Amino acid sequence: MTAAGGSSILASRLIHRAHAEPGWYLYAPACALVEADRTRPGTAEHLASLPGVTLLDLDLAAALAIAQQQTWATAHSQYAAQPTPDRPDGAVIATTTPHR
């Protein structure tokens, strides 16, 4: 998310595809959005306002899942990528820091 706020061409392309192409979805877990905004103020407001980005709230199931982890942003992203009835194969996490 900080890459998108930092004018990354690849992040911009991903956001554009989620907005313009059917079947492309881009989710922003709330905890990751908070961390991105702490690193680069204004990022959360900017990303939340984009039509191709869906904000994922921290519901009870997510809170219980991330309570066991060290960082909330990473844990919420991993939780959001898990398979669901809507996404039986799960989701891919786009990141510039794969080691995290």
PDB file of N, CA and C in Angstrom:
ATOM      1  N   MET A   1       0.817  -1.182   0.000  1.00  0.00           N
ATOM      2  CA  MET A   1       0.000   0.000   0.000  1.00  0.00           C
ATOM      3  C   MET A   1       0.866   1.253   0.000  1.00  0.00           C
ATOM      4  N   THR A   2       1.988   1.177   0.696  1.00  0.00           N
ATOM      5  CA  THR A   2       2.885   2.330   0.664  1.00  0.00           C
ATOM      6  C   THR A   2       3.498   2.490  -0.717  1.00  0.00           C
ATOM      7  N   ALA A   3       3.660   1.387  -1.441  1.00  0.00           N
ATOM      8  CA  ALA A   3       4.175   1.479  -2.816  1.00  0.00           C
ATOM      9  C   ALA A   3       3.191   2.242  -3.693  1.00  0.00           C
ATOM     10  N   ALA A   4       1.902   2.001  -3.503  1.00  0.00           N
ATOM     11  CA  ALA A   4       0.888   2.724  -4.274  1.00  0.00           C
ATOM     12  C   ALA A   4       0.910   4.207  -3.914  1.00  0.00           C
ATOM     13  N   GLY A   5       1.106   4.499  -2.653  1.00  0.00           N
ATOM     14  CA  GLY A   5       1.181   5.888  -2.216  1.00  0.00           C
ATOM     15  C   GLY A   5       2.480   6.555  -2.631  1.00  0.00           C
ATOM     16  N   GLY A   6       3.469   5.740  -2.988  1.00  0.00           N
ATOM     17  CA  GLY A   6       4.771   6.261  -3.385  1.00  0.00           C
ATOM     18  C   GLY A   6       4.978   6.277  -4.881  1.00  0.00           C
ATOM     19  N   SER A   7       3.923   6.246  -5.652  1.00  0.00           N
ATOM     20  CA  SER A   7       3.957   6.348  -7.114  1.00  0.00           C
ATOM     21  C   SER A   7       4.601   5.155  -7.801  1.00  0.00           C
ATOM     22  N   SER A   8       4.421   3.968  -7.270  1.00  0.00           N
ATOM     23  CA  SER A   8       4.933   2.766  -7.915  1.00  0.00           C
ATOM     24  C   SER A   8       4.108   2.478  -9.164  1.00  0.00           C
ATOM     25  N   ILE A   9       4.785   2.322 -10.287  1.00  0.00           N
ATOM     26  CA  ILE A   9       4.105   2.028 -11.556  1.00  0.00           C
ATOM     27  C   ILE A   9       3.367   0.697 -11.463  1.00  0.00           C
ATOM     28  N   LEU A  10       3.986  -0.315 -10.874  1.00  0.00           N
ATOM     29  CA  LEU A  10       3.354  -1.628 -10.780  1.00  0.00           C
ATOM     30  C   LEU A  10       2.111  -1.578  -9.889  1.00  0.00           C
ATOM     31  N   ALA A  11       2.194  -0.877  -8.773  1.00  0.00           N
ATOM     32  CA  ALA A  11       1.028  -0.745  -7.893  1.00  0.00           C
ATOM     33  C   ALA A  11      -0.078   0.035  -8.597  1.00  0.00           C
ATOM     34  N   SER A  12       0.282   1.055  -9.336  1.00  0.00           N
ATOM     35  CA  SER A  12      -0.712   1.834 -10.086  1.00  0.00           C
ATOM     36  C   SER A  12      -1.402   0.980 -11.134  1.00  0.00           C
ATOM     37  N   ARG A  13      -0.658   0.131 -11.806  1.00  0.00           N
ATOM     38  CA  ARG A  13      -1.250  -0.763 -12.811  1.00  0.00           C
ATOM     39  C   ARG A  13      -2.218  -1.749 -12.160  1.00  0.00           C
ATOM     40  N   LEU A  14      -1.850  -2.268 -11.015  1.00  0.00           N
ATOM     41  CA  LEU A  14      -2.710  -3.201 -10.294  1.00  0.00           C
ATOM     42  C   LEU A  14      -4.023  -2.519  -9.890  1.00  0.00           C
ATOM     43  N   ILE A  15      -3.935  -1.316  -9.391  1.00  0.00           N
ATOM     44  CA  ILE A  15      -5.127  -0.561  -8.997  1.00  0.00           C
ATOM     45  C   ILE A  15      -5.991  -0.265 -10.220  1.00  0.00           C
ATOM     46  N   HIS A  16      -5.358   0.108 -11.311  1.00  0.00           N
ATOM     47  CA  HIS A  16      -6.111   0.384 -12.542  1.00  0.00           C
ATOM     48  C   HIS A  16      -6.842  -0.856 -13.038  1.00  0.00           C
ATOM     49  N   ARG A  17      -6.164  -1.997 -13.032  1.00  0.00           N
ATOM     50  CA  ARG A  17      -6.807  -3.241 -13.484  1.00  0.00           C
ATOM     51  C   ARG A  17      -8.004  -3.595 -12.608  1.00  0.00           C
ATOM     52  N   ALA A  18      -7.872  -3.421 -11.303  1.00  0.00           N
ATOM     53  CA  ALA A  18      -8.979  -3.734 -10.394  1.00  0.00           C
ATOM     54  C   ALA A  18     -10.178  -2.835 -10.665  1.00  0.00           C
ATOM     55  N   HIS A  19      -9.908  -1.638 -11.123  1.00  0.00           N
ATOM     56  CA  HIS A  19     -10.992  -0.695 -11.424  1.00  0.00           C
ATOM     57  C   HIS A  19     -11.587  -0.937 -12.811  1.00  0.00           C
ATOM     58  N   ALA A  20     -10.755  -1.256 -13.772  1.00  0.00           N
ATOM     59  CA  ALA A  20     -11.190  -1.278 -15.172  1.00  0.00           C
ATOM     60  C   ALA A  20     -11.577  -2.651 -15.716  1.00  0.00           C
ATOM     61  N   GLU A  21     -11.037  -3.722 -15.160  1.00  0.00           N
ATOM     62  CA  GLU A  21     -11.273  -5.041 -15.744  1.00  0.00           C
ATOM     63  C   GLU A  21     -12.203  -5.892 -14.887  1.00  0.00           C
ATOM     64  N   PRO A  22     -13.237  -6.447 -15.494  1.00  0.00           N
ATOM     65  CA  PRO A  22     -14.136  -7.344 -14.756  1.00  0.00           C
ATOM     66  C   PRO A  22     -13.369  -8.571 -14.244  1.00  0.00           C
ATOM     67  N   GLY A  23     -13.696  -8.997 -13.054  1.00  0.00           N
ATOM     68  CA  GLY A  23     -13.052 -10.171 -12.476  1.00  0.00           C
ATOM     69  C   GLY A  23     -11.786  -9.878 -11.698  1.00  0.00           C
ATOM     70  N   TRP A  24     -11.328  -8.642 -11.727  1.00  0.00           N
ATOM     71  CA  TRP A  24     -10.157  -8.240 -10.947  1.00  0.00           C
ATOM     72  C   TRP A  24     -10.644  -7.532  -9.686  1.00  0.00           C
ATOM     73  N   TYR A  25     -10.153  -7.969  -8.545  1.00  0.00           N
ATOM     74  CA  TYR A  25     -10.568  -7.376  -7.277  1.00  0.00           C
ATOM     75  C   TYR A  25      -9.330  -7.043  -6.463  1.00  0.00           C
ATOM     76  N   LEU A  26      -9.377  -5.915  -5.808  1.00  0.00           N
ATOM     77  CA  LEU A  26      -8.266  -5.479  -4.968  1.00  0.00           C
ATOM     78  C   LEU A  26      -8.823  -5.177  -3.589  1.00  0.00           C
ATOM     79  N   TYR A  27      -8.325  -5.896  -2.587  1.00  0.00           N
ATOM     80  CA  TYR A  27      -8.806  -5.741  -1.223  1.00  0.00           C
ATOM     81  C   TYR A  27      -7.734  -5.084  -0.365  1.00  0.00           C
ATOM     82  N   ALA A  28      -8.166  -4.220   0.531  1.00  0.00           N
ATOM     83  CA  ALA A  28      -7.259  -3.546   1.447  1.00  0.00           C
ATOM     84  C   ALA A  28      -7.663  -3.884   2.878  1.00  0.00           C
ATOM     85  N   PRO A  29      -6.939  -4.793   3.536  1.00  0.00           N
ATOM     86  CA  PRO A  29      -7.244  -5.085   4.934  1.00  0.00           C
ATOM     87  C   PRO A  29      -7.005  -3.847   5.796  1.00  0.00           C
ATOM     88  N   ALA A  30      -7.943  -3.560   6.663  1.00  0.00           N
ATOM     89  CA  ALA A  30      -7.887  -2.327   7.461  1.00  0.00           C
ATOM     90  C   ALA A  30      -6.586  -2.199   8.248  1.00  0.00           C
ATOM     91  N   CYS A  31      -6.109  -3.285   8.841  1.00  0.00           N
ATOM     92  CA  CYS A  31      -4.875  -3.212   9.635  1.00  0.00           C
ATOM     93  C   CYS A  31      -3.666  -2.865   8.769  1.00  0.00           C
ATOM     94  N   ALA A  32      -3.612  -3.400   7.565  1.00  0.00           N
ATOM     95  CA  ALA A  32      -2.518  -3.071   6.654  1.00  0.00           C
ATOM     96  C   ALA A  32      -2.620  -1.621   6.194  1.00  0.00           C
ATOM     97  N   LEU A  33      -3.850  -1.153   6.030  1.00  0.00           N
ATOM     98  CA  LEU A  33      -4.069   0.235   5.626  1.00  0.00           C
ATOM     99  C   LEU A  33      -3.579   1.195   6.713  1.00  0.00           C
ATOM    100  N   VAL A  34      -3.830   0.845   7.967  1.00  0.00           N
ATOM    101  CA  VAL A  34      -3.358   1.671   9.090  1.00  0.00           C
ATOM    102  C   VAL A  34      -1.832   1.717   9.113  1.00  0.00           C
ATOM    103  N   GLU A  35      -1.201   0.563   8.932  1.00  0.00           N
ATOM    104  CA  GLU A  35       0.270   0.524   8.937  1.00  0.00           C
ATOM    105  C   GLU A  35       0.844   1.344   7.787  1.00  0.00           C
ATOM    106  N   ALA A  36       0.225   1.238   6.624  1.00  0.00           N
ATOM    107  CA  ALA A  36       0.693   2.016   5.467  1.00  0.00           C
ATOM    108  C   ALA A  36       0.549   3.509   5.735  1.00  0.00           C
ATOM    109  N   ASP A  37      -0.541   3.895   6.384  1.00  0.00           N
ATOM    110  CA  ASP A  37      -0.764   5.310   6.667  1.00  0.00           C
ATOM    111  C   ASP A  37       0.217   5.836   7.708  1.00  0.00           C
ATOM    112  N   ARG A  38       0.629   4.986   8.629  1.00  0.00           N
ATOM    113  CA  ARG A  38       1.641   5.405   9.611  1.00  0.00           C
ATOM    114  C   ARG A  38       2.989   5.646   8.930  1.00  0.00           C
ATOM    115  N   THR A  39       3.284   4.832   7.918  1.00  0.00           N
ATOM    116  CA  THR A  39       4.541   4.974   7.182  1.00  0.00           C
ATOM    117  C   THR A  39       4.490   6.167   6.239  1.00  0.00           C
ATOM    118  N   ARG A  40       3.360   6.308   5.559  1.00  0.00           N
ATOM    119  CA  ARG A  40       3.189   7.391   4.590  1.00  0.00           C
ATOM    120  C   ARG A  40       1.824   8.025   4.837  1.00  0.00           C
ATOM    121  N   PRO A  41       1.760   9.089   5.670  1.00  0.00           N
ATOM    122  CA  PRO A  41       0.474   9.711   5.987  1.00  0.00           C
ATOM    123  C   PRO A  41      -0.306  10.124   4.738  1.00  0.00           C
ATOM    124  N   GLY A  42      -1.597   9.825   4.751  1.00  0.00           N
ATOM    125  CA  GLY A  42      -2.470  10.146   3.632  1.00  0.00           C
ATOM    126  C   GLY A  42      -2.764   8.942   2.748  1.00  0.00           C
ATOM    127  N   THR A  43      -1.967   7.876   2.922  1.00  0.00           N
ATOM    128  CA  THR A  43      -2.146   6.676   2.103  1.00  0.00           C
ATOM    129  C   THR A  43      -3.513   6.038   2.324  1.00  0.00           C
ATOM    130  N   ALA A  44      -3.942   5.916   3.566  1.00  0.00           N
ATOM    131  CA  ALA A  44      -5.212   5.254   3.875  1.00  0.00           C
ATOM    132  C   ALA A  44      -6.384   5.981   3.240  1.00  0.00           C
ATOM    133  N   GLU A  45      -6.423   7.277   3.393  1.00  0.00           N
ATOM    134  CA  GLU A  45      -7.518   8.062   2.812  1.00  0.00           C
ATOM    135  C   GLU A  45      -7.522   7.953   1.291  1.00  0.00           C
ATOM    136  N   HIS A  46      -6.342   8.007   0.703  1.00  0.00           N
ATOM    137  CA  HIS A  46      -6.240   7.921  -0.755  1.00  0.00           C
ATOM    138  C   HIS A  46      -6.721   6.561  -1.262  1.00  0.00           C
ATOM    139  N   LEU A  47      -6.192   5.480  -0.701  1.00  0.00           N
ATOM    140  CA  LEU A  47      -6.568   4.149  -1.172  1.00  0.00           C
ATOM    141  C   LEU A  47      -8.036   3.836  -0.909  1.00  0.00           C
ATOM    142  N   ALA A  48      -8.551   4.253   0.238  1.00  0.00           N
ATOM    143  CA  ALA A  48      -9.953   3.988   0.566  1.00  0.00           C
ATOM    144  C   ALA A  48     -10.901   4.724  -0.369  1.00  0.00           C
ATOM    145  N   SER A  49     -10.448   5.783  -0.996  1.00  0.00           N
ATOM    146  CA  SER A  49     -11.312   6.550  -1.894  1.00  0.00           C
ATOM    147  C   SER A  49     -11.313   6.010  -3.327  1.00  0.00           C
ATOM    148  N   LEU A  50     -10.429   5.087  -3.638  1.00  0.00           N
ATOM    149  CA  LEU A  50     -10.339   4.559  -5.001  1.00  0.00           C
ATOM    150  C   LEU A  50     -11.474   3.571  -5.274  1.00  0.00           C
ATOM    151  N   PRO A  51     -12.139   3.700  -6.432  1.00  0.00           N
ATOM    152  CA  PRO A  51     -13.280   2.829  -6.723  1.00  0.00           C
ATOM    153  C   PRO A  51     -12.913   1.363  -6.919  1.00  0.00           C
ATOM    154  N   GLY A  52     -11.688   1.045  -7.262  1.00  0.00           N
ATOM    155  CA  GLY A  52     -11.290  -0.338  -7.493  1.00  0.00           C
ATOM    156  C   GLY A  52     -10.799  -1.058  -6.253  1.00  0.00           C
ATOM    157  N   VAL A  53     -10.802  -0.376  -5.101  1.00  0.00           N
ATOM    158  CA  VAL A  53     -10.285  -0.952  -3.867  1.00  0.00           C
ATOM    159  C   VAL A  53     -11.438  -1.200  -2.897  1.00  0.00           C
ATOM    160  N   THR A  54     -11.506  -2.419  -2.372  1.00  0.00           N
ATOM    161  CA  THR A  54     -12.514  -2.767  -1.375  1.00  0.00           C
ATOM    162  C   THR A  54     -11.840  -2.867  -0.021  1.00  0.00           C
ATOM    163  N   LEU A  55     -12.305  -2.090   0.935  1.00  0.00           N
ATOM    164  CA  LEU A  55     -11.745  -2.096   2.284  1.00  0.00           C
ATOM    165  C   LEU A  55     -12.313  -3.272   3.062  1.00  0.00           C
ATOM    166  N   LEU A  56     -11.428  -4.059   3.677  1.00  0.00           N
ATOM    167  CA  LEU A  56     -11.844  -5.197   4.495  1.00  0.00           C
ATOM    168  C   LEU A  56     -11.784  -4.805   5.961  1.00  0.00           C
ATOM    169  N   ASP A  57     -12.944  -4.780   6.585  1.00  0.00           N
ATOM    170  CA  ASP A  57     -13.029  -4.413   7.996  1.00  0.00           C
ATOM    171  C   ASP A  57     -12.411  -5.488   8.883  1.00  0.00           C
ATOM    172  N   LEU A  58     -12.100  -5.105  10.081  1.00  0.00           N
ATOM    173  CA  LEU A  58     -11.590  -6.040  11.078  1.00  0.00           C
ATOM    174  C   LEU A  58     -12.791  -6.571  11.850  1.00  0.00           C
ATOM    175  N   ASP A  59     -13.346  -7.686  11.377  1.00  0.00           N
ATOM    176  CA  ASP A  59     -14.489  -8.284  12.061  1.00  0.00           C
ATOM    177  C   ASP A  59     -13.978  -9.214  13.166  1.00  0.00           C
ATOM    178  N   LEU A  60     -14.899  -9.833  13.904  1.00  0.00           N
ATOM    179  CA  LEU A  60     -14.510 -10.670  15.028  1.00  0.00           C
ATOM    180  C   LEU A  60     -13.623 -11.838  14.598  1.00  0.00           C
ATOM    181  N   ALA A  61     -13.986 -12.505  13.519  1.00  0.00           N
ATOM    182  CA  ALA A  61     -13.176 -13.638  13.052  1.00  0.00           C
ATOM    183  C   ALA A  61     -11.756 -13.201  12.717  1.00  0.00           C
ATOM    184  N   ALA A  62     -11.624 -12.055  12.062  1.00  0.00           N
ATOM    185  CA  ALA A  62     -10.294 -11.542  11.718  1.00  0.00           C
ATOM    186  C   ALA A  62      -9.531 -11.147  12.982  1.00  0.00           C
ATOM    187  N   ALA A  63     -10.208 -10.516  13.913  1.00  0.00           N
ATOM    188  CA  ALA A  63      -9.554 -10.093  15.160  1.00  0.00           C
ATOM    189  C   ALA A  63      -9.024 -11.297  15.935  1.00  0.00           C
ATOM    190  N   LEU A  64      -9.812 -12.348  16.001  1.00  0.00           N
ATOM    191  CA  LEU A  64      -9.362 -13.553  16.701  1.00  0.00           C
ATOM    192  C   LEU A  64      -8.184 -14.201  15.994  1.00  0.00           C
ATOM    193  N   ALA A  65      -8.184 -14.180  14.670  1.00  0.00           N
ATOM    194  CA  ALA A  65      -7.090 -14.772  13.898  1.00  0.00           C
ATOM    195  C   ALA A  65      -5.799 -13.982  14.059  1.00  0.00           C
ATOM    196  N   ILE A  66      -5.891 -12.660  14.076  1.00  0.00           N
ATOM    197  CA  ILE A  66      -4.667 -11.859  14.142  1.00  0.00           C
ATOM    198  C   ILE A  66      -4.157 -11.677  15.563  1.00  0.00           C
ATOM    199  N   ALA A  67      -4.982 -11.963  16.548  1.00  0.00           N
ATOM    200  CA  ALA A  67      -4.557 -11.821  17.941  1.00  0.00           C
ATOM    201  C   ALA A  67      -3.371 -12.728  18.254  1.00  0.00           C
ATOM    202  N   GLN A  68      -3.219 -13.804  17.502  1.00  0.00           N
ATOM    203  CA  GLN A  68      -2.149 -14.763  17.731  1.00  0.00           C
ATOM    204  C   GLN A  68      -0.841 -14.374  17.039  1.00  0.00           C
ATOM    205  N   GLN A  69      -0.873 -13.367  16.183  1.00  0.00           N
ATOM    206  CA  GLN A  69       0.286 -13.013  15.370  1.00  0.00           C
ATOM    207  C   GLN A  69       1.058 -11.838  15.969  1.00  0.00           C
ATOM    208  N   GLN A  70       2.246 -11.604  15.432  1.00  0.00           N
ATOM    209  CA  GLN A  70       3.102 -10.543  15.941  1.00  0.00           C
ATOM    210  C   GLN A  70       2.711  -9.165  15.404  1.00  0.00           C
ATOM    211  N   THR A  71       2.447  -9.069  14.105  1.00  0.00           N
ATOM    212  CA  THR A  71       2.040  -7.779  13.549  1.00  0.00           C
ATOM    213  C   THR A  71       0.640  -7.892  12.978  1.00  0.00           C
ATOM    214  N   TRP A  72      -0.181  -6.925  13.259  1.00  0.00           N
ATOM    215  CA  TRP A  72      -1.576  -6.956  12.823  1.00  0.00           C
ATOM    216  C   TRP A  72      -1.706  -6.815  11.319  1.00  0.00           C
ATOM    217  N   ALA A  73      -0.893  -5.990  10.707  1.00  0.00           N
ATOM    218  CA  ALA A  73      -1.011  -5.753   9.265  1.00  0.00           C
ATOM    219  C   ALA A  73      -0.748  -7.032   8.476  1.00  0.00           C
ATOM    220  N   THR A  74       0.324  -7.718   8.787  1.00  0.00           N
ATOM    221  CA  THR A  74       0.651  -8.955   8.093  1.00  0.00           C
ATOM    222  C   THR A  74      -0.404 -10.019   8.377  1.00  0.00           C
ATOM    223  N   ALA A  75      -0.795 -10.139   9.626  1.00  0.00           N
ATOM    224  CA  ALA A  75      -1.781 -11.151  10.000  1.00  0.00           C
ATOM    225  C   ALA A  75      -3.137 -10.898   9.334  1.00  0.00           C
ATOM    226  N   HIS A  76      -3.568  -9.633   9.277  1.00  0.00           N
ATOM    227  CA  HIS A  76      -4.854  -9.326   8.650  1.00  0.00           C
ATOM    228  C   HIS A  76      -4.785  -9.601   7.150  1.00  0.00           C
ATOM    229  N   SER A  77      -3.668  -9.327   6.525  1.00  0.00           N
ATOM    230  CA  SER A  77      -3.494  -9.616   5.098  1.00  0.00           C
ATOM    231  C   SER A  77      -3.533 -11.112   4.842  1.00  0.00           C
ATOM    232  N   GLN A  78      -2.834 -11.893   5.673  1.00  0.00           N
ATOM    233  CA  GLN A  78      -2.842 -13.341   5.526  1.00  0.00           C
ATOM    234  C   GLN A  78      -4.242 -13.900   5.760  1.00  0.00           C
ATOM    235  N   TYR A  79      -4.939 -13.390   6.754  1.00  0.00           N
ATOM    236  CA  TYR A  79      -6.302 -13.836   7.037  1.00  0.00           C
ATOM    237  C   TYR A  79      -7.219 -13.532   5.848  1.00  0.00           C
ATOM    238  N   ALA A  80      -7.084 -12.339   5.285  1.00  0.00           N
ATOM    239  CA  ALA A  80      -7.930 -11.927   4.161  1.00  0.00           C
ATOM    240  C   ALA A  80      -7.664 -12.767   2.913  1.00  0.00           C
ATOM    241  N   ALA A  81      -6.480 -13.340   2.800  1.00  0.00           N
ATOM    242  CA  ALA A  81      -6.125 -14.134   1.621  1.00  0.00           C
ATOM    243  C   ALA A  81      -6.575 -15.592   1.729  1.00  0.00           C
ATOM    244  N   GLN A  82      -7.078 -15.993   2.877  1.00  0.00           N
ATOM    245  CA  GLN A  82      -7.523 -17.379   3.064  1.00  0.00           C
ATOM    246  C   GLN A  82      -8.744 -17.677   2.191  1.00  0.00           C
ATOM    247  N   PRO A  83      -8.926 -18.927   1.799  1.00  0.00           N
ATOM    248  CA  PRO A  83     -10.099 -19.298   0.998  1.00  0.00           C
ATOM    249  C   PRO A  83     -11.415 -18.995   1.730  1.00  0.00           C
ATOM    250  N   THR A  84     -12.398 -18.566   0.953  1.00  0.00           N
ATOM    251  CA  THR A  84     -13.741 -18.291   1.464  1.00  0.00           C
ATOM    252  C   THR A  84     -14.727 -18.882   0.453  1.00  0.00           C
ATOM    253  N   PRO A  85     -16.000 -18.919   0.799  1.00  0.00           N
ATOM    254  CA  PRO A  85     -16.971 -19.398  -0.193  1.00  0.00           C
ATOM    255  C   PRO A  85     -16.950 -18.572  -1.488  1.00  0.00           C
ATOM    256  N   ASP A  86     -16.704 -17.272  -1.376  1.00  0.00           N
ATOM    257  CA  ASP A  86     -16.619 -16.415  -2.565  1.00  0.00           C
ATOM    258  C   ASP A  86     -15.313 -16.602  -3.339  1.00  0.00           C
ATOM    259  N   ARG A  87     -14.258 -16.949  -2.621  1.00  0.00           N
ATOM    260  CA  ARG A  87     -12.932 -17.145  -3.218  1.00  0.00           C
ATOM    261  C   ARG A  87     -12.386 -18.499  -2.770  1.00  0.00           C
ATOM    262  N   PRO A  88     -12.858 -19.599  -3.353  1.00  0.00           N
ATOM    263  CA  PRO A  88     -12.438 -20.928  -2.889  1.00  0.00           C
ATOM    264  C   PRO A  88     -10.939 -21.192  -3.006  1.00  0.00           C
ATOM    265  N   ASP A  89     -10.261 -20.487  -3.902  1.00  0.00           N
ATOM    266  CA  ASP A  89      -8.817 -20.650  -4.042  1.00  0.00           C
ATOM    267  C   ASP A  89      -8.035 -19.645  -3.211  1.00  0.00           C
ATOM    268  N   GLY A  90      -8.734 -18.806  -2.469  1.00  0.00           N
ATOM    269  CA  GLY A  90      -8.070 -17.773  -1.694  1.00  0.00           C
ATOM    270  C   GLY A  90      -7.704 -16.586  -2.571  1.00  0.00           C
ATOM    271  N   ALA A  91      -6.818 -15.748  -2.083  1.00  0.00           N
ATOM    272  CA  ALA A  91      -6.394 -14.561  -2.812  1.00  0.00           C
ATOM    273  C   ALA A  91      -4.872 -14.457  -2.771  1.00  0.00           C
ATOM    274  N   VAL A  92      -4.326 -13.699  -3.689  1.00  0.00           N
ATOM    275  CA  VAL A  92      -2.888 -13.461  -3.760  1.00  0.00           C
ATOM    276  C   VAL A  92      -2.594 -12.154  -3.040  1.00  0.00           C
ATOM    277  N   ILE A  93      -1.532 -12.149  -2.260  1.00  0.00           N
ATOM    278  CA  ILE A  93      -1.120 -10.920  -1.586  1.00  0.00           C
ATOM    279  C   ILE A  93      -0.061 -10.244  -2.441  1.00  0.00           C
ATOM    280  N   ALA A  94      -0.366  -9.028  -2.886  1.00  0.00           N
ATOM    281  CA  ALA A  94       0.613  -8.245  -3.654  1.00  0.00           C
ATOM    282  C   ALA A  94       1.454  -7.460  -2.676  1.00  0.00           C
ATOM    283  N   THR A  95       2.765  -7.634  -2.749  1.00  0.00           N
ATOM    284  CA  THR A  95       3.646  -6.973  -1.814  1.00  0.00           C
ATOM    285  C   THR A  95       4.993  -6.660  -2.452  1.00  0.00           C
ATOM    286  N   THR A  96       5.624  -5.628  -1.952  1.00  0.00           N
ATOM    287  CA  THR A  96       6.972  -5.306  -2.401  1.00  0.00           C
ATOM    288  C   THR A  96       7.992  -5.871  -1.410  1.00  0.00           C
ATOM    289  N   THR A  97       7.499  -6.460  -0.308  1.00  0.00           N
ATOM    290  CA  THR A  97       8.373  -7.055   0.696  1.00  0.00           C
ATOM    291  C   THR A  97       7.940  -8.496   0.971  1.00  0.00           C
ATOM    292  N   PRO A  98       8.201  -9.412   0.035  1.00  0.00           N
ATOM    293  CA  PRO A  98       7.732 -10.785   0.174  1.00  0.00           C
ATOM    294  C   PRO A  98       8.290 -11.522   1.379  1.00  0.00           C
ATOM    295  N   HIS A  99       9.436 -11.101   1.892  1.00  0.00           N
ATOM    296  CA  HIS A  99      10.011 -11.765   3.059  1.00  0.00           C
ATOM    297  C   HIS A  99       9.146 -11.599   4.300  1.00  0.00           C
ATOM    298  N   ARG A 100       8.274 -10.583   4.303  1.00  0.00           N
ATOM    299  CA  ARG A 100       7.375 -10.379   5.452  1.00  0.00           C
ATOM    300  C   ARG A 100       6.312 -11.443   5.437  1.00  0.00           C
TER     301      ARG A 100
END
